[in-house]
Structure formats: structure tokens, C-alpha cells
Amino acid sequence: MGVKNNPNKIFQPKKLREAREVRGLTVRDLAQDVGLGSHQALSKYENGKSLPPADVLMKIMRVLDLPYSYFFDERIREDVGGIVYFRSRANATAKLKKIHKIKVAWLMKLYNYFEGFLDFPESDLFETQLNRNGMFTPTHYDEIEKIASNLRRHWNLNNGPITDITHLFEKHGIVVSIISGEDISIDACSKWVGNKLFIIVGNDRAVPSRIKFSLAHELGHYLIHKHVKEEEFNKKDVYKRMEDEANHFASSFLLPAQTFSDELVSTSLDYYRLLKERWQVSMQMMIYRSRELDIINEHQSSYLWKLIARKGWRIKEPNDEVLLKESPSILKEAVNLLVDNDVRTKKQLYEEIKLNKRDIEALTGLPKGYFDESEERGKIVSFKRR
């Protein structure tokens, strides 16, 4: 009797390309690291024109640090297509954006896996009527102020400071991951399915105020630009305007106009510094918001920015230590629930998810090495009963 091939164990060429790209390697880089004589052979593997021999596949797995099952996972295929929104600096490379685009897809994969076992908060984000035809139309800043105010009412928030925006987002069904990163060119990126919003913050060592603003910025993209088509998104002038609109939403949401205006009784740097701990945002953001609301004029704004630069506070401001750290918990809780209640062992988790242990730990916020901890073995020998 012959051995039948498992139809679920078919090599997936797209997964090889995805794995290479998420590690930031070119075809030539990986071919060289694997020891292939020519990069054309690797291109054939990625295009499905030939199957990598077992020894080559083993080397690919080792270099890319991903399990065997990842490359044969036909049942769960991450969606890396469609628009992913980025809050990034001008020097963010296409390669870095591609890495984060795949990681957002992995975050969605993790959530879908855990959702098979657990009940998560339903997303209660509302939809606006903006850009419903897919074509981008600039949204007036007064309208953006209204959207921010409406969301606060929708979530039963007062018009005061938001202390822990990550917890607030998770409570309302938004999935957040804050990963460690050496490169801070990508502050955050986001993608959604229906009204389910997924956000990755690209550097856990960033100042909490920057993380807070990045999260609000990505939420702004969902509320204002959800229906914009990809061809519109790729236009340089449209993209710049969308970034401005998302920034305006973030500042409107975090610093409501009336409350912030009432509390800003002085526009000296010392007073902004005093309000920093209460509002949990940077002095620079408060200056930006003050100009938006015409609390200060262009001359005053220019003076304050020059003063900030002269004091060397562009990157690191005083009193950053009083800002509360943003820390996602929902995916970490999901893992702990499954393991602590013996629904899945740690080994079963990472084998079924089909990702590298370190990648799962990073995306869920688990401590590094969590999956390396030895699992308690069941007792085999016991006392005799007398």
C-alpha cells in the first residue's frame, strides 16, 4: 500500500517571498546566505517554477528563522495586499514599509487564531460618510474636529486627558501591538478588515507621548480615509494631505479644543511643561495644537519652536519620565489564558500559529524567551495506595 501525499503540505512559493521580505533580504542576499550558486534558482522557487530540494529548504529555514510549517501553510494565508497606512519619517525605506506590512498581516493572523478560542471585545468604531466613492476629497479641519468629538461621546469619554490610550483602544476592539525596533523611521502602521482595526507601533522605546500620538493618528486614517482607493492613496499630494488630516484628528482627539484652551492660561514653555504630566502628551504637540486653535499666532509659534530647538528638546523633552508607558495586554492575556487553563501548551501554540517564537513574542508583547521556558512534564511515578 503506497503512502499518500498530504494535500495540505504543498510548498507555498508566496510564503518564501514573504519570509524573505519580512527579514529585509533581497533575492541575491538570501541566495548568497543559503549558498546557492545563482540567485535565479531562488527566483524560480519564489515563482513556483521549481521546488527547493530538502537540503536547500533546510538552509532557507535556518537563515530566515521560520519553521517548516510556515512554508507549507496553505490553510492560513496572510493577506498582505491592500492599503497599509504608515506614520513614518521621510527616510523610511520601501523595504522597511514592506517588513511592517507583513507584520501587520501576521498580527491579523495571530488575532484570528486566538479568536477561535476566546471572546474579544467587539469593535465599536463608527463609519463616517467621507470619501465613500473611493476618490479622495480633502476633509475640512472643522469636520475632523467634529469627528474627534463624536468619537469621544461615542466612547463615553469626557473632554479631559486620555491617560492610557492603548487600554482604551483595546477595550473598544482595536488590536494594538508595540514591537521593539532599532529603526524609528516607522512610528506606526495600520490596516483594517471591516471595522476591525489593527495597529502596530514600530518602536517600543519611543517616548510614550509619541506612541500615544501615533495610535491616535492611525485611528484618524480609519475614520477619515477608510474608503479611499489604493490608486488615490499612492498619489504623493493626496498622501501628504491624508497625513495632515490624520495628524489633525490625533491632536483634536487627544487635546479637545474647549478644555485645552481653557487650561492653557499661559503660552510660556514653563506652562506647557506644567501641563505635560496632566495631558500625557509632549510640549511640542501642545504647541502644535495651540497654533491649530489660534491660541498663539505664527510669530509666537515660530519663537517657541526655535526655543525648543535651542534647548535641544526636539528629540528628548524634560519631564518625559512622568509620562505613563503604553503597553498592550489583550494578546498577551490571550496566550496566558490558553496556557494557564491547559487549553494549549506553549509548544502547541507556536506550532499551530506557524511562526517563529520570537516573532510571536514580539507581536503579542510576551517577554523574550517565553516559549523557551521548559514546560512542566506530567508525573509518571506515584506513591502506592495502601
XYZ file of C-alpha atoms in Angstrom:
386
model
C 0.000 0.000 0.000
C 1.510 3.325 -1.084
C 1.868 6.423 1.056
C -0.483 9.213 0.005
C 0.736 12.803 -0.249
C -0.794 15.195 2.238
C -2.680 17.821 0.162
C -2.214 20.344 2.973
C 1.577 20.010 2.709
C 2.194 21.781 -0.573
C 5.121 24.193 -0.740
C 3.812 27.763 -0.967
C 6.131 29.926 -3.136
C 4.490 33.161 -1.963
C 5.370 32.314 1.622
C 9.052 32.076 0.682
C 8.956 35.560 -0.853
C 7.054 36.901 2.129
C 9.554 35.346 4.558
C 12.498 36.817 2.670
C 10.928 40.275 2.543
C 9.974 40.343 6.236
C 13.641 39.661 7.075
C 14.680 42.564 4.853
C 16.641 40.464 2.333
C 16.859 40.719 -1.447
C 16.812 37.621 -3.665
C 20.576 37.962 -4.100
C 21.106 38.324 -0.326
C 19.203 35.149 0.511
C 20.731 33.169 -2.350
C 24.187 34.089 -1.090
C 23.330 33.305 2.555
C 21.909 29.918 1.576
C 24.921 29.143 -0.608
C 23.150 28.933 -3.963
C 25.385 29.397 -6.959
C 22.879 31.705 -8.631
C 20.001 33.883 -7.432
C 17.949 32.672 -10.430
C 17.357 29.359 -8.651
C 15.810 31.179 -5.685
C 13.658 33.250 -8.042
C 12.296 30.020 -9.509
C 11.397 28.777 -6.018
C 9.558 32.032 -5.267
C 7.705 31.972 -8.583
C 6.651 28.343 -8.204
C 8.641 27.174 -11.221
C 10.631 24.657 -9.202
C 10.626 23.120 -5.741
C 13.604 23.690 -3.425
C 15.419 20.450 -2.549
C 15.175 19.386 1.105
C 18.739 20.450 1.961
C 18.221 23.888 0.404
C 14.897 24.331 2.177
C 16.563 23.484 5.489
C 19.150 26.214 4.884
C 16.422 28.699 3.913
C 14.533 27.905 7.109
C 17.678 28.433 9.175
C 18.589 31.756 7.531
C 15.043 33.155 7.677
C 14.439 31.680 11.134
C 10.952 30.390 10.354
C 9.522 26.891 10.894
C 8.970 24.275 8.199
C 5.200 24.554 8.587
C 5.300 28.249 7.639
C 6.292 27.442 4.063
C 3.600 24.778 3.676
C 0.727 26.625 5.325
C -1.958 26.678 2.650
C -4.856 26.763 5.117
C -3.871 30.100 6.661
C -2.505 32.592 4.188
C -1.912 36.123 5.426
C -3.394 38.966 3.444
C -0.530 41.333 2.648
C -2.449 43.107 -0.113
C -4.454 46.314 0.139
C -3.598 49.612 1.783
C -1.471 49.735 4.908
C -1.255 53.221 6.403
C 2.068 54.397 7.803
C 3.078 57.149 10.148
C 6.706 57.354 9.140
C 9.567 59.732 8.716
C 10.732 60.858 5.290
C 13.691 58.440 5.371
C 11.515 55.337 5.818
C 12.527 52.958 3.037
C 10.235 50.842 0.860
C 11.932 47.777 2.359
C 11.104 48.855 5.903
C 7.498 49.546 4.948
C 7.234 46.094 3.371
C 8.512 44.489 6.584
C 5.853 46.262 8.631
C 3.164 45.492 6.066
C 3.834 41.767 6.503
C 3.958 42.106 10.279
C 0.503 43.697 10.263
C -0.698 40.639 8.336
C 0.939 38.412 10.957
C -0.795 40.384 13.702
C -4.108 39.717 11.966
C -3.205 36.022 11.723
C -2.480 35.864 15.465
C -5.754 37.549 16.309
C -7.718 35.192 14.057
C -6.053 32.200 15.706
C -6.869 33.359 19.247
C -10.392 34.302 18.230
C -11.006 30.601 17.586
C -10.763 30.058 21.356
C -11.630 33.353 23.039
C -14.136 36.200 23.029
C -12.532 39.582 22.352
C -14.212 42.993 22.684
C -16.295 43.803 19.636
C -15.118 46.759 17.595
C -17.499 49.679 18.015
C -15.861 52.100 15.614
C -18.414 54.027 13.621
C -18.125 54.861 9.946
C -18.187 58.355 8.528
C -19.533 59.231 5.081
C -16.178 60.636 3.955
C -14.663 59.520 0.631
C -17.403 56.895 0.188
C -16.915 56.788 -3.595
C -13.255 55.822 -3.188
C -11.974 59.097 -4.583
C -10.111 61.303 -2.136
C -11.663 64.641 -1.236
C -9.949 66.857 1.375
C -11.861 66.982 4.646
C -12.182 70.387 6.278
C -10.411 70.594 9.624
C -13.625 71.720 11.347
C -15.220 68.449 10.221
C -12.266 66.497 11.632
C -12.748 68.287 14.976
C -16.371 67.102 14.960
C -15.380 63.510 14.207
C -12.927 63.502 17.131
C -15.563 64.988 19.431
C -18.191 62.489 18.229
C -15.885 59.559 18.928
C -15.264 60.777 22.465
C -19.021 60.903 23.032
C -19.478 57.513 21.369
C -16.939 56.031 23.791
C -18.453 57.891 26.784
C -15.294 59.911 27.402
C -15.236 63.338 28.989
C -13.161 66.113 27.453
C -10.183 65.595 29.734
C -6.864 63.788 29.204
C -6.667 60.185 27.964
C -4.187 58.532 30.282
C -3.857 55.084 28.688
C -4.880 55.191 25.037
C -3.727 51.607 24.391
C -6.101 50.219 27.020
C -8.867 52.454 25.662
C -8.330 51.140 22.137
C -8.243 47.501 23.247
C -11.420 47.946 25.292
C -13.169 49.139 22.133
C -11.975 46.288 19.947
C -8.858 47.784 18.342
C -5.901 45.373 18.232
C -2.596 47.036 19.165
C 0.951 45.685 19.071
C 4.006 47.656 20.160
C 7.135 45.906 18.934
C 10.759 46.540 19.742
C 12.744 48.121 16.961
C 16.116 49.630 16.276
C 14.853 51.726 13.371
C 12.475 54.520 14.325
C 11.726 55.568 10.751
C 8.363 53.800 11.103
C 6.359 55.156 14.032
C 3.255 53.087 13.333
C 1.205 51.397 10.643
C -2.357 50.143 10.446
C -4.793 48.070 8.434
C -8.416 47.099 8.890
C -10.869 44.410 7.923
C -14.432 45.700 8.070
C -14.476 47.805 11.220
C -11.691 45.808 12.902
C -8.592 47.993 13.160
C -5.091 46.554 13.622
C -2.214 48.868 14.604
C 1.496 48.175 15.009
C 3.728 50.729 16.723
C 7.217 50.245 15.339
C 9.382 51.117 18.324
C 8.620 50.309 21.950
C 11.442 52.579 23.119
C 9.855 55.707 21.671
C 8.660 58.344 24.135
C 5.127 57.425 25.370
C 3.739 60.725 24.060
C 4.935 59.847 20.560
C 3.358 56.382 20.790
C 0.100 57.931 22.006
C 0.040 60.364 19.080
C 0.904 57.602 16.585
C -2.004 55.462 17.780
C -4.443 58.360 17.506
C -3.013 59.193 14.079
C -3.727 55.662 12.772
C -7.259 55.815 14.181
C -7.715 59.042 12.234
C -6.831 57.262 8.990
C -9.555 54.681 9.653
C -12.249 57.252 10.395
C -11.399 59.656 7.579
C -9.785 57.561 4.854
C -11.309 54.105 5.178
C -12.857 54.148 1.711
C -10.007 55.777 -0.231
C -8.865 53.580 -3.127
C -5.261 52.452 -3.365
C -4.595 54.362 -6.586
C -5.645 57.567 -4.806
C -3.557 56.701 -1.749
C -0.448 56.335 -3.947
C -0.649 59.919 -5.237
C 2.031 61.994 -3.495
C -0.090 65.115 -2.948
C -3.058 63.050 -1.728
C -0.874 61.091 0.686
C 0.558 64.294 2.167
C -2.919 65.734 2.717
C -4.117 62.489 4.314
C -1.181 62.593 6.724
C -2.072 66.180 7.657
C -5.692 65.172 8.254
C -4.694 62.192 10.424
C -2.383 64.477 12.428
C -5.218 66.942 12.941
C -7.523 64.179 14.129
C -4.886 62.949 16.606
C -4.387 66.380 18.140
C -8.158 67.022 18.221
C -8.842 63.675 19.891
C -6.054 63.956 22.474
C -6.466 67.679 23.212
C -10.157 68.668 22.909
C -10.404 72.282 21.834
C -12.525 73.767 24.617
C -10.905 72.016 27.595
C -7.353 72.520 26.393
C -7.980 76.182 25.549
C -9.485 76.807 28.996
C -6.500 75.248 30.779
C -3.780 76.959 28.737
C -3.690 80.207 30.726
C -0.104 80.938 29.635
C 1.868 80.066 26.496
C 5.303 80.043 28.100
C 7.397 76.868 27.787
C 7.271 76.512 31.570
C 3.487 76.338 31.479
C 3.448 73.801 28.647
C 5.867 71.791 30.746
C 3.466 72.012 33.700
C 0.540 70.720 31.597
C 2.585 67.881 30.139
C 2.039 65.496 33.047
C -1.702 66.160 33.157
C -2.355 65.685 29.431
C 0.313 62.992 28.937
C 1.422 64.491 25.630
C 4.577 66.281 24.537
C 5.134 70.013 24.859
C 5.650 70.101 21.099
C 2.226 68.590 20.484
C 0.625 71.185 22.733
C 2.406 73.966 20.814
C 1.202 72.447 17.539
C -2.352 72.278 18.894
C -2.167 75.839 20.222
C -1.362 77.057 16.723
C -4.188 74.958 15.240
C -6.655 76.601 17.608
C -5.229 80.112 17.045
C -4.350 80.386 20.727
C -0.947 81.548 19.526
C -0.091 83.303 16.258
C 2.547 82.388 13.696
C 5.163 84.649 15.292
C 4.646 83.106 18.766
C 4.688 79.597 17.315
C 7.950 80.250 15.456
C 9.519 81.654 18.631
C 8.523 78.590 20.685
C 9.851 76.144 18.071
C 13.170 77.965 17.933
C 13.351 77.910 21.725
C 12.631 74.159 21.744
C 15.412 73.594 19.189
C 17.885 75.829 21.063
C 17.323 73.878 24.275
C 17.848 70.580 22.449
C 14.326 69.323 23.208
C 13.324 68.217 19.701
C 14.147 64.560 20.429
C 14.028 64.402 24.208
C 11.994 66.813 26.290
C 12.183 67.424 30.035
C 9.655 65.505 32.144
C 9.414 62.613 29.668
C 9.785 60.346 32.705
C 6.372 61.439 34.053
C 4.589 60.009 31.002
C 2.886 56.674 31.553
C 4.139 53.842 29.348
C 1.716 52.467 26.760
C 1.575 48.664 26.959
C -0.852 46.414 25.035
C -2.216 43.466 27.008
C -5.004 41.768 25.074
C -2.907 39.303 23.017
C -0.630 38.593 25.964
C -3.708 37.808 28.042
C -4.955 35.512 25.265
C -1.763 33.437 25.370
C -1.767 33.252 29.167
C -5.435 32.218 29.260
C -4.861 29.355 26.842
C -1.700 28.132 28.583
C -2.809 28.624 32.202
C -6.093 26.816 31.584
C -4.426 23.909 29.775
C -6.237 24.640 26.530
C -2.909 24.709 24.682
C 0.685 24.168 25.717
C 3.283 26.711 24.690
C 4.650 24.232 22.157
C 1.215 23.643 20.667
C 0.675 27.390 20.372
C 3.719 28.245 18.316
C 3.434 25.078 16.245
C -0.192 25.811 15.342
C 0.444 29.510 14.694
C 3.324 28.535 12.377
C 5.572 31.485 13.124
C 8.933 31.884 14.790
C 8.773 32.001 18.611
C 10.489 35.395 18.754
C 8.052 36.893 16.242
C 5.064 35.705 18.279
C 6.594 37.061 21.485
C 7.263 40.445 19.865
C 3.796 40.845 18.363
C 1.929 39.738 21.496
C 4.117 41.623 23.982
C 5.260 38.460 25.731
C 8.706 38.536 27.359
C 11.543 37.352 25.152
C 12.185 33.683 25.813
C 8.621 32.968 26.964
C 8.306 29.987 24.623
C 11.737 28.671 25.648
C 10.680 28.073 29.241
C 10.535 24.343 29.895
C 7.011 23.040 30.078
C 6.159 21.122 33.184
C 6.144 17.400 32.461
C 3.420 15.220 33.928
C 4.328 12.911 36.790
C 4.831 9.294 35.846
C 5.664 7.686 39.213
C 3.379 7.988 42.267
C 3.092 6.517 45.775
C 1.387 3.151 46.232
C -2.054 3.253 47.718
C -2.313 1.177 50.914
